Amino acid sequence: MTSPLRVVALLFPGCTQLDLTGPAQVFARLPGAQVDLAWRDTDPVATDCGWSIVPTTTLADAPPADVLFVPGGDGTFDLLEDEDVLAFLRRQAAGARWVTSVCTGSFLLAAAGLLDGYRATTHWASLPLLAELGAEPVAERVVVDRNRVTGAGVTSGIDFALVLAARDLGDDVARRLQLMLEYDPRPPFDTGSPATADPAEVAAIRSAVRDARLGRVQAAAAAGTRRVAVAPPGAT
């Protein structure tokens, strides 16, 4: 009998809920999948939407992951030097088939040393800052480098999860799931990418994000908490 696919997602204060719930909706529908949301305790965790999500397990008690998943949100930058969280990520990554993130979740993977020498993506406004923590920033919606899979900003989490499903379980499973979720986006405006949005607005957002986050990223890089971790043998 095939073992269930175990997904362990980090849930933390200030998480962008769609970063988490978009991929989780995909993962939860994969054949035999089990999805756990891990935090320090099992009290409700406030998201950036002002409402909370309840963890299913703790950092200490979380089962070993086949898929380690880190969503994003401004709360990631409060955890870049949190050794409990970084140790949890390293511990889970050591045995996982896939080490993954969406949006600024890649900064936590990088802070744990899990993206050193890997191509990775994140939300476009923060993408250049990833290099501060040892990753190679790539401006693509989903980036796969060996067993690291990273998604860009927020809504790209659904694309990310479908790509991962195809890699792990095959294209037919991912295609069927995309159909069942009726994932056929047709946005009302052609401004969902910095390539098509107003250049002045893109520049202003990038500048504001850099001002808000660069110091925290550089402090984490200088703190020496990052420990380089390599992919398990045979990871592709």
Tab-separated table of C-alpha atoms in Angstrom:
chain	number	residue	atom	x	y	z
A	1	MET	CA	0.000	0.000	0.000
A	2	THR	CA	1.269	3.478	-0.858
A	3	SER	CA	1.859	5.676	2.175
A	4	PRO	CA	-0.221	8.870	2.415
A	5	LEU	CA	1.442	12.021	1.147
A	6	ARG	CA	2.142	14.020	4.295
A	7	VAL	CA	2.189	17.794	3.854
A	8	VAL	CA	3.408	19.861	6.799
A	9	ALA	CA	2.830	23.598	6.458
A	10	LEU	CA	4.202	26.274	8.755
A	11	LEU	CA	1.433	28.498	10.119
A	12	PHE	CA	2.557	31.705	11.825
A	13	PRO	CA	1.183	35.100	12.916
A	14	GLY	CA	0.924	37.487	10.000
A	15	CYS	CA	0.719	34.718	7.422
A	16	THR	CA	-0.999	35.708	4.177
A	17	GLN	CA	-3.940	33.341	4.317
A	18	LEU	CA	-4.206	32.782	0.536
A	19	ASP	CA	-0.527	31.831	0.418
A	20	LEU	CA	-1.498	29.010	2.778
A	21	THR	CA	-5.073	28.135	1.881
A	22	GLY	CA	-4.683	28.213	-1.914
A	23	PRO	CA	-2.034	25.467	-1.994
A	24	ALA	CA	-3.650	23.666	0.952
A	25	GLN	CA	-6.884	23.364	-1.049
A	26	VAL	CA	-4.899	21.616	-3.779
A	27	PHE	CA	-2.865	19.447	-1.413
A	28	ALA	CA	-5.918	18.326	0.559
A	29	ARG	CA	-7.498	16.916	-2.619
A	30	LEU	CA	-4.497	14.845	-3.661
A	31	PRO	CA	-5.127	11.097	-3.373
A	32	GLY	CA	-4.349	9.926	0.156
A	33	ALA	CA	-2.883	13.265	1.236
A	34	GLN	CA	-2.780	14.450	4.833
A	35	VAL	CA	-2.179	18.135	5.556
A	36	ASP	CA	-0.940	19.433	8.909
A	37	LEU	CA	-0.566	23.073	9.959
A	38	ALA	CA	2.200	23.516	12.525
A	39	TRP	CA	2.930	26.303	14.997
A	40	ARG	CA	4.315	26.660	18.531
A	41	ASP	CA	0.976	25.617	20.033
A	42	THR	CA	-2.509	24.822	18.767
A	43	ASP	CA	-4.139	28.132	19.672
A	44	PRO	CA	-5.698	30.046	16.755
A	45	VAL	CA	-3.119	31.996	14.729
A	46	ALA	CA	-4.039	35.427	13.378
A	47	THR	CA	-3.524	35.873	9.637
A	48	ASP	CA	-3.006	39.130	7.798
A	49	CYS	CA	-6.733	39.191	7.032
A	50	GLY	CA	-7.641	39.807	10.660
A	51	TRP	CA	-9.068	36.369	11.276
A	52	SER	CA	-7.397	33.225	12.521
A	53	ILE	CA	-6.595	29.683	11.427
A	54	VAL	CA	-6.237	26.832	13.935
A	55	PRO	CA	-3.034	24.745	13.780
A	56	THR	CA	-3.414	20.975	13.763
A	57	THR	CA	-0.064	20.245	15.425
A	58	THR	CA	2.941	21.923	17.026
A	59	LEU	CA	6.490	22.484	15.821
A	60	ALA	CA	7.655	19.891	18.337
A	61	ASP	CA	5.042	17.256	17.504
A	62	ALA	CA	4.651	17.643	13.747
A	63	PRO	CA	5.081	14.376	11.854
A	64	PRO	CA	7.897	14.037	9.320
A	65	ALA	CA	6.910	15.759	6.091
A	66	ASP	CA	6.981	14.437	2.576
A	67	VAL	CA	6.253	18.022	1.533
A	68	LEU	CA	7.470	20.853	3.739
A	69	PHE	CA	5.554	24.003	2.833
A	70	VAL	CA	6.119	27.579	4.014
A	71	PRO	CA	3.608	30.281	3.021
A	72	GLY	CA	4.469	33.975	3.059
A	73	GLY	CA	3.282	37.199	4.591
A	74	ASP	CA	4.962	40.014	6.472
A	75	GLY	CA	5.147	37.714	9.489
A	76	THR	CA	7.962	35.799	7.802
A	77	PHE	CA	10.306	38.716	8.405
A	78	ASP	CA	9.652	38.566	12.146
A	79	LEU	CA	10.944	34.972	12.174
A	80	LEU	CA	14.180	35.271	10.208
A	81	GLU	CA	16.255	34.934	13.379
A	82	ASP	CA	13.865	32.677	15.318
A	83	GLU	CA	15.980	29.599	16.012
A	84	ASP	CA	12.982	27.441	17.016
A	85	VAL	CA	11.342	28.020	13.652
A	86	LEU	CA	14.570	27.699	11.664
A	87	ALA	CA	15.453	24.462	13.469
A	88	PHE	CA	11.979	23.096	12.716
A	89	LEU	CA	12.437	23.854	9.014
A	90	ARG	CA	15.882	22.249	8.900
A	91	ARG	CA	14.637	19.184	10.767
A	92	GLN	CA	11.654	18.712	8.472
A	93	ALA	CA	13.633	19.441	5.308
A	94	ALA	CA	16.213	16.785	6.116
A	95	GLY	CA	13.756	13.974	5.353
A	96	ALA	CA	11.294	15.661	2.986
A	97	ARG	CA	10.921	14.778	-0.672
A	98	TRP	CA	10.008	18.381	-1.429
A	99	VAL	CA	10.997	21.610	0.340
A	100	THR	CA	8.671	24.357	-0.797
A	101	SER	CA	7.332	27.857	-0.299
A	102	VAL	CA	5.040	30.490	-1.739
A	103	CYS	CA	5.594	34.244	-1.760
A	104	THR	CA	7.912	35.454	1.025
A	105	GLY	CA	7.954	32.013	2.625
A	106	SER	CA	11.136	31.544	0.603
A	107	PHE	CA	12.862	34.016	2.922
A	108	LEU	CA	12.339	31.650	5.846
A	109	LEU	CA	13.694	28.720	3.868
A	110	ALA	CA	16.678	30.864	2.901
A	111	ALA	CA	17.222	32.046	6.482
A	112	ALA	CA	17.377	28.381	7.518
A	113	GLY	CA	20.080	27.762	4.920
A	114	LEU	CA	17.748	25.675	2.768
A	115	LEU	CA	18.068	27.748	-0.407
A	116	ASP	CA	21.814	28.310	-0.505
A	117	GLY	CA	22.825	27.715	-4.120
A	118	TYR	CA	19.248	27.145	-5.253
A	119	ARG	CA	17.221	29.080	-7.794
A	120	ALA	CA	14.092	30.405	-6.118
A	121	THR	CA	11.318	32.934	-6.445
A	122	THR	CA	9.091	35.031	-4.208
A	123	HIS	CA	6.744	38.000	-4.504
A	124	TRP	CA	8.082	40.316	-7.228
A	125	ALA	CA	8.411	43.304	-4.890
A	126	SER	CA	10.818	41.412	-2.599
A	127	LEU	CA	12.588	39.252	-5.179
A	128	PRO	CA	15.979	41.062	-5.244
A	129	LEU	CA	16.296	40.711	-1.461
A	130	LEU	CA	16.467	36.905	-1.665
A	131	ALA	CA	20.099	37.136	-2.757
A	132	GLU	CA	20.980	38.575	0.658
A	133	LEU	CA	20.227	35.139	2.141
A	134	GLY	CA	22.086	32.968	-0.348
A	135	ALA	CA	19.397	32.126	-2.902
A	136	GLU	CA	19.509	32.885	-6.623
A	137	PRO	CA	16.419	35.036	-7.355
A	138	VAL	CA	14.440	34.061	-10.457
A	139	ALA	CA	11.534	36.107	-11.782
A	140	GLU	CA	9.229	33.219	-12.655
A	141	ARG	CA	5.824	32.194	-11.316
A	142	VAL	CA	7.012	28.742	-10.188
A	143	VAL	CA	10.656	27.696	-9.897
A	144	VAL	CA	11.782	24.082	-9.510
A	145	ASP	CA	15.420	23.431	-8.610
A	146	ARG	CA	16.077	19.826	-7.623
A	147	ASN	CA	13.693	19.189	-4.706
A	148	ARG	CA	13.100	22.875	-3.954
A	149	VAL	CA	9.871	24.281	-5.403
A	150	THR	CA	9.025	27.938	-4.836
A	151	GLY	CA	6.066	30.005	-5.966
A	152	ALA	CA	5.895	33.741	-6.535
A	153	GLY	CA	3.332	36.035	-4.933
A	154	VAL	CA	0.052	34.982	-3.306
A	155	THR	CA	-2.161	33.727	-6.156
A	156	SER	CA	0.729	31.835	-7.736
A	157	GLY	CA	0.354	29.397	-4.845
A	158	ILE	CA	-2.308	27.486	-6.773
A	159	ASP	CA	-0.003	27.185	-9.796
A	160	PHE	CA	2.797	26.095	-7.470
A	161	ALA	CA	0.688	23.360	-5.873
A	162	LEU	CA	-0.465	22.021	-9.244
A	163	VAL	CA	3.138	21.941	-10.518
A	164	LEU	CA	4.175	20.048	-7.389
A	165	ALA	CA	1.235	17.643	-7.767
A	166	ALA	CA	2.286	16.908	-11.339
A	167	ARG	CA	5.897	16.337	-10.307
A	168	ASP	CA	4.959	13.986	-7.464
A	169	LEU	CA	1.844	12.193	-8.736
A	170	GLY	CA	1.804	12.800	-12.478
A	171	ASP	CA	0.231	15.193	-14.950
A	172	ASP	CA	-3.086	13.337	-15.107
A	173	VAL	CA	-3.710	13.828	-11.376
A	174	ALA	CA	-2.833	17.529	-11.576
A	175	ARG	CA	-4.984	18.106	-14.662
A	176	ARG	CA	-7.997	16.431	-13.085
A	177	LEU	CA	-7.576	18.426	-9.914
A	178	GLN	CA	-7.307	21.692	-11.840
A	179	LEU	CA	-10.586	20.851	-13.546
A	180	MET	CA	-12.336	19.966	-10.297
A	181	LEU	CA	-11.215	23.258	-8.764
A	182	GLU	CA	-12.301	25.096	-11.946
A	183	TYR	CA	-8.984	26.865	-11.931
A	184	ASP	CA	-9.348	28.891	-15.124
A	185	PRO	CA	-8.351	32.441	-14.149
A	186	ARG	CA	-9.506	35.344	-16.278
A	187	PRO	CA	-8.599	38.472	-14.314
A	188	PRO	CA	-10.634	41.612	-14.932
A	189	PHE	CA	-7.523	43.773	-15.358
A	190	ASP	CA	-4.164	43.248	-17.037
A	191	THR	CA	-2.219	44.632	-14.098
A	192	GLY	CA	-1.362	41.504	-12.111
A	193	SER	CA	2.313	41.543	-13.033
A	194	PRO	CA	5.022	44.203	-12.851
A	195	ALA	CA	5.506	43.568	-16.558
A	196	THR	CA	2.020	44.897	-17.358
A	197	ALA	CA	1.280	47.292	-14.477
A	198	ASP	CA	2.030	51.028	-14.386
A	199	PRO	CA	5.848	51.377	-14.139
A	200	ALA	CA	5.641	54.245	-11.657
A	201	GLU	CA	3.434	52.220	-9.342
A	202	VAL	CA	5.698	49.195	-9.632
A	203	ALA	CA	8.730	51.329	-8.740
A	204	ALA	CA	6.961	52.906	-5.778
A	205	ILE	CA	5.914	49.524	-4.376
A	206	ARG	CA	9.400	48.067	-4.827
A	207	SER	CA	10.937	51.029	-3.043
A	208	ALA	CA	8.507	50.845	-0.130
A	209	VAL	CA	9.026	47.100	0.275
A	210	ARG	CA	12.805	47.464	0.164
A	211	ASP	CA	12.694	50.184	2.814
A	212	ALA	CA	10.477	48.058	5.050
A	213	ARG	CA	12.294	44.732	4.704
A	214	LEU	CA	15.918	45.171	3.694
A	215	GLY	CA	17.129	45.924	7.210
A	216	ARG	CA	15.498	42.815	8.651
A	217	VAL	CA	16.866	40.622	5.875
A	218	GLN	CA	20.397	42.013	6.246
A	219	ALA	CA	20.248	41.593	10.029
A	220	ALA	CA	19.339	37.941	9.581
A	221	ALA	CA	22.132	37.466	7.060
A	222	ALA	CA	24.632	39.065	9.450
A	223	ALA	CA	23.437	37.149	12.501
A	224	GLY	CA	25.044	33.917	11.387
A	225	THR	CA	21.957	31.814	12.123
A	226	ARG	CA	21.853	30.437	8.559
A	227	ARG	CA	23.297	26.973	8.224
A	228	VAL	CA	23.722	25.686	4.717
A	229	ALA	CA	21.653	22.586	4.090
A	230	VAL	CA	21.886	20.362	1.030
A	231	ALA	CA	19.248	18.379	-0.817
A	232	PRO	CA	18.945	14.734	0.197
A	233	PRO	CA	20.785	12.224	-2.019
A	234	GLY	CA	18.921	11.503	-5.226
A	235	ALA	CA	16.735	14.618	-5.089
A	236	THR	CA	15.871	15.921	-8.536
